[in-house]
Amino acid sequence: MSDLALSPSATPDESSRHRAWRRGWYRFRRNPAAVAGLVLVVLVVVAALGAPWLAPSPESAGTFVNFGERHQPPSLHHLFGTDNVGRDVFSRVLYGYRVSLLLVVFVLGLSVPFGVLLGLLAGYYGGWIETVIMRITDIFLAIPALVMALAITAALSPSLMNGMIAISLLWWNWHTRLIYTTVHALRHEEYVEAAKIAGASDAHILFREILPNCISVISVKVTLDAGFVILIGAGLSFLGLGAQPPTPDLGTMVASGANYLPEDWWESVLPGLAILFAILGFNLLGDGLRDLLDVEVS
Amino acid sequence: MSTEVPLLQVEDLTKLFPIRRGLFQRVIGHVRAIDGVGFDIRRGEIFGLAGESGSGKSTLARIVVGLDGASSGRIRFVGEDVHTLRGTRGFRRRVQMVFQNPGSSLNPRRSIEQTLSVPLRFHGIAPSAIAPRVRELLEMVELPASFRAKYPFELSGGQKQRVAIARALAVEPELLVLDEPTSALDVSVQAKVIELLMRIRNELDLSYLFISHDLSLMRNFTTRIAVMYLGKLCEMGFTGDVFDHPAHPYTQGLISSVPVVSEEEAALKPAVERIRGEIPSPANVPPGCSFHTRCPAAFRPCRIDDPAFVQVGFEHRTRCHLFPRDSTA
Amino acid sequence: MTVSGPNKGGPVLRVDDLRVAFSTFDGVADVLSGVDLEVHPGQRVGLVGESGCGKSVTMRAIMGILASPPARVRGRITFAGEELLTMGRAQRQALKGTAMSMVFQDPMTALNPVFRIGEQLTDVVRWADRRRGLRRTASERRARILEVLGQVRLPDPERIFDAYPVQLSGGMRQRVLIAMALLNRPRFLIADEPGTALDVTTQDEILRLLNELVRDEGLALLMITHNLGVVREMTDYVYVMYAGNVVEHGTTDAIFAAPAHPYTRALFACVPKLSGGRAYAGIEGTLPDYTRPPEGCRFHPRCPHAEARCFERPPSFDLGEQHHSACWLHAPTEAKS
């Protein structure tokens, strides 16, 4: 197929960007796994944003107790059953997604720009800048993330905020590595050299020529990361080092529900499946995202 | 010959790349990518630089436009040492380059207008003057103004190369370095691009340093030509002279290995033995004449001494032991 | 199946009305619209055209390596008297690399860098043996490989056998690829732009070698290339393709002496001549969009001789016994006026 000439645009008035998106969407649609991922992620996001309206019992998110209805199995009235104090598990799962997404936004919003910037600088300038940045990155990469997060939260006193800070501290380096390798390959592209000959400044070359070509790599990585951040956050909470009760966190719910296994399985298994759902969604979406974003290049 | 100062003078230029080994990246030797190369480009001329991959011709182009520095030697632009000019915007805008690969010389994420406005912005063109200048540039390379909003993926190879030419012309240079500008294109597209380059040169009074491995194209397009082998010039002269009376065995072999489409051309090929084997690695240049390992005419001195670059005709030089002395009439 | 089938005098390969379409984002790309070609035993045939003309799609259809979907292939491809497109998968698989073989274009990527040359060549022999039900010992296979490495004039075949691809130069790797294609004694060879990735002097050597091997072994060769010079020096018969059609075909001598179709003529005019002195024209316009190809002759929007009847598809007109052009200019009535 590489033999085929690129066809000129379908309608003359359609903008190039728009057309690129349509072409990317066409390729994306043909990947069933990616579409499934997208559907899952949209469900998770809608659940999180709409929790106050969607949850059948919004008060279950808090310190609400209803001992009359504790340990109820799943039913039409309580889709996911109720927990040990009679709170509606389904409502808590919806709110739990809010906490998970908050964690994702906070951690990635903090660590990705920082990591990307360092990667750009190291990859483009090389020399001692590269050596200093990359060696520090390597040191951070050598520490197992979960262990480090455990150490930090334990030292700082367990809370959702400290958990987020701990994970952020461990996240930037992956992006630095990734962007560093990408930039290393891109910095000798002819369009970069052409910009140099044209007299462009380093800032222009870094942020206008190179960075836009890293966006698809970053987007894919960020999407995959979202799943992992949820997983690590849930892990911390499960161990009691992340979000504290009564915050409706999925990890905490699994942990407290685990006390009532196997009889009252829904209290831990269904929040666990909710975690699985979200992670699966982000992973499937991440793989398909490249199809959507790389059309201008191919 | 007029006494006008040449546009570009390359004098005894050498470029060494260090070879590093081991844990501490110690320098254990050097690759001589360019070894004592000297030539002039006169105003209005198309100077061709021919050679196989590994000959050093692309490294030379990069040095001329300032993407790389030389290890020794000098480049003068209109008589002035480029070293003192370099870095100043003034020099930068006078020498521009068109790259080989239309696929990678335009940023896939930037529109044509964005790409063309980069050199304008960085050479102090007023923001309000940029849009009209972009249209003017597109017109100059025979592309419709609607191409401003397009992205590289929507363009054919020839159209991309036109945009790359427009970008090089944006800051009104005097010398364009063309590094195999058509080698990735089909012949029908190549013909149009070459035609465009010829027209632009006449209109804008440009000079070209044209780098290529395509000898047939060189024959039609260049005023003078230099043939490069393993970092050294082995022959240089007016294009007609070099093609009609190639002196160096390498030049002869190169010309005779070009596949041609007519009897008429086939008759023009020098009847020489084919060149054997392949170009050695520049990290491992043979002693004496660097071509002797492949030369059908090699004899004893070739293995020992590097021949001098001697005159064999009017402004026609070669580096071969078959021509021991200057033999200008 | 018999490799040396009952194929007396007939062509080794015959392609009839080959049509290939791809479904793409922009709609159905009607790439090949009825390609006919023949390759006779011992004949060297060139398939020449510019990028996007459909020559690679034709080659892939013949080799059976078009992914389908998105490709839809119709028509007939007859090899040694057997119909390839309706043949069973296993049978077709058995042909690949044996009776029908291929020399790849890029010597830098066609060999796997982590295996020794000998290992890669042995695999090719072993797979073919298995498909043909042949039993050979490792040393018999090795002997065959060393023999072929010598045939492609690689110095010191034993050393090459144990070398990794990175240890060989581009020209040597291209020779290995030729050896790979010859290992199982094919009768028909497809060469896809051989040597274009190499320097002129090396390419020249490779083409000469390929030429000699084809002659010595009496192989039929189908060479896909964009380089008219290579076609002139390497083939006996030429098919010129434009936008998914064969526009002109004939003996190499006839076509190079007097190219007839307006596209062929324009293409020749674009080639820079070693004799110099000629301004060359280029061809106005671009290759058509395959999802909406022009009606009739696909070259007519770019053709200086276009007229009303070009909206109908021209058949192939005879210009001589061995020279045919698909252009209304060469319709018999026109020839008189």
Tab-separated table of N, CA and C in Angstrom, chain A residues 16 26 36 63 65 68 76 87 118 135 147 156 167 179 187 206 208 210 214 273 276 278 288 290:
chain	number	residue	atom	x	y	z
A	16	SER	N	-7.391	20.803	7.005
A	16	SER	CA	-6.452	19.697	7.054
A	16	SER	C	-6.500	18.969	8.386
A	26	TYR	N	-11.068	6.916	11.762
A	26	TYR	CA	-11.375	5.774	10.898
A	26	TYR	C	-10.485	4.591	11.261
A	36	ALA	N	-13.229	-0.625	22.680
A	36	ALA	CA	-13.674	-1.125	23.986
A	36	ALA	C	-13.023	-0.312	25.097
A	63	THR	N	-20.071	9.390	55.952
A	63	THR	CA	-20.072	8.625	57.196
A	63	THR	C	-21.439	8.018	57.491
A	65	VAL	N	-24.519	5.755	58.028
A	65	VAL	CA	-24.684	4.362	58.465
A	65	VAL	C	-26.149	3.977	58.421
A	68	GLY	N	-29.572	-1.255	59.566
A	68	GLY	CA	-30.676	-2.108	59.158
A	68	GLY	C	-30.408	-2.819	57.845
A	76	LEU	N	-31.745	-5.456	43.048
A	76	LEU	CA	-32.142	-4.311	42.227
A	76	LEU	C	-32.038	-3.024	43.017
A	87	ARG	N	-23.874	0.831	53.826
A	87	ARG	CA	-23.772	1.817	52.747
A	87	ARG	C	-23.874	1.107	51.401
A	118	LEU	N	12.467	17.893	31.462
A	118	LEU	CA	13.828	17.390	31.686
A	118	LEU	C	14.279	16.518	30.516
A	135	ARG	N	21.476	10.739	34.843
A	135	ARG	CA	21.952	9.921	35.959
A	135	ARG	C	20.999	10.028	37.145
A	147	VAL	N	7.508	0.509	46.785
A	147	VAL	CA	8.278	0.506	48.034
A	147	VAL	C	8.576	1.938	48.461
A	156	LEU	N	5.453	10.437	56.148
A	156	LEU	CA	4.737	11.700	56.186
A	156	LEU	C	3.404	11.630	56.919
A	167	ILE	N	3.551	9.456	44.993
A	167	ILE	CA	3.529	8.846	43.654
A	167	ILE	C	4.102	9.825	42.621
A	179	ILE	N	10.975	10.648	26.842
A	179	ILE	CA	11.121	11.822	25.985
A	179	ILE	C	12.585	11.980	25.562
A	187	ARG	N	16.304	14.762	17.109
A	187	ARG	CA	17.087	15.999	17.016
A	187	ARG	C	17.934	16.076	15.756
A	206	LEU	N	12.867	23.466	20.413
A	206	LEU	CA	12.415	22.523	21.434
A	206	LEU	C	10.899	22.458	21.537
A	208	ARG	N	8.445	24.106	19.576
A	208	ARG	CA	7.579	24.187	18.409
A	208	ARG	C	7.877	23.098	17.384
A	210	ILE	N	10.155	20.127	18.074
A	210	ILE	CA	10.333	18.784	18.628
A	210	ILE	C	9.147	18.357	19.488
A	214	CYS	N	6.397	14.849	19.964
A	214	CYS	CA	6.426	13.928	21.107
A	214	CYS	C	5.026	13.718	21.660
A	273	LEU	N	-13.249	-5.359	40.994
A	273	LEU	CA	-13.556	-5.395	39.557
A	273	LEU	C	-13.626	-3.984	38.990
A	276	LEU	N	-10.214	-3.037	38.184
A	276	LEU	CA	-9.801	-3.762	36.988
A	276	LEU	C	-10.370	-3.106	35.726
A	278	ALA	N	-11.292	-0.019	35.182
A	278	ALA	CA	-10.666	1.260	34.864
A	278	ALA	C	-9.284	1.032	34.263
A	288	GLY	N	-4.578	1.910	21.350
A	288	GLY	CA	-5.240	2.349	20.126
A	288	GLY	C	-5.003	3.815	19.820
A	290	ARG	N	-2.442	5.600	19.439
A	290	ARG	CA	-1.422	5.953	18.459
A	290	ARG	C	-2.028	6.056	17.059
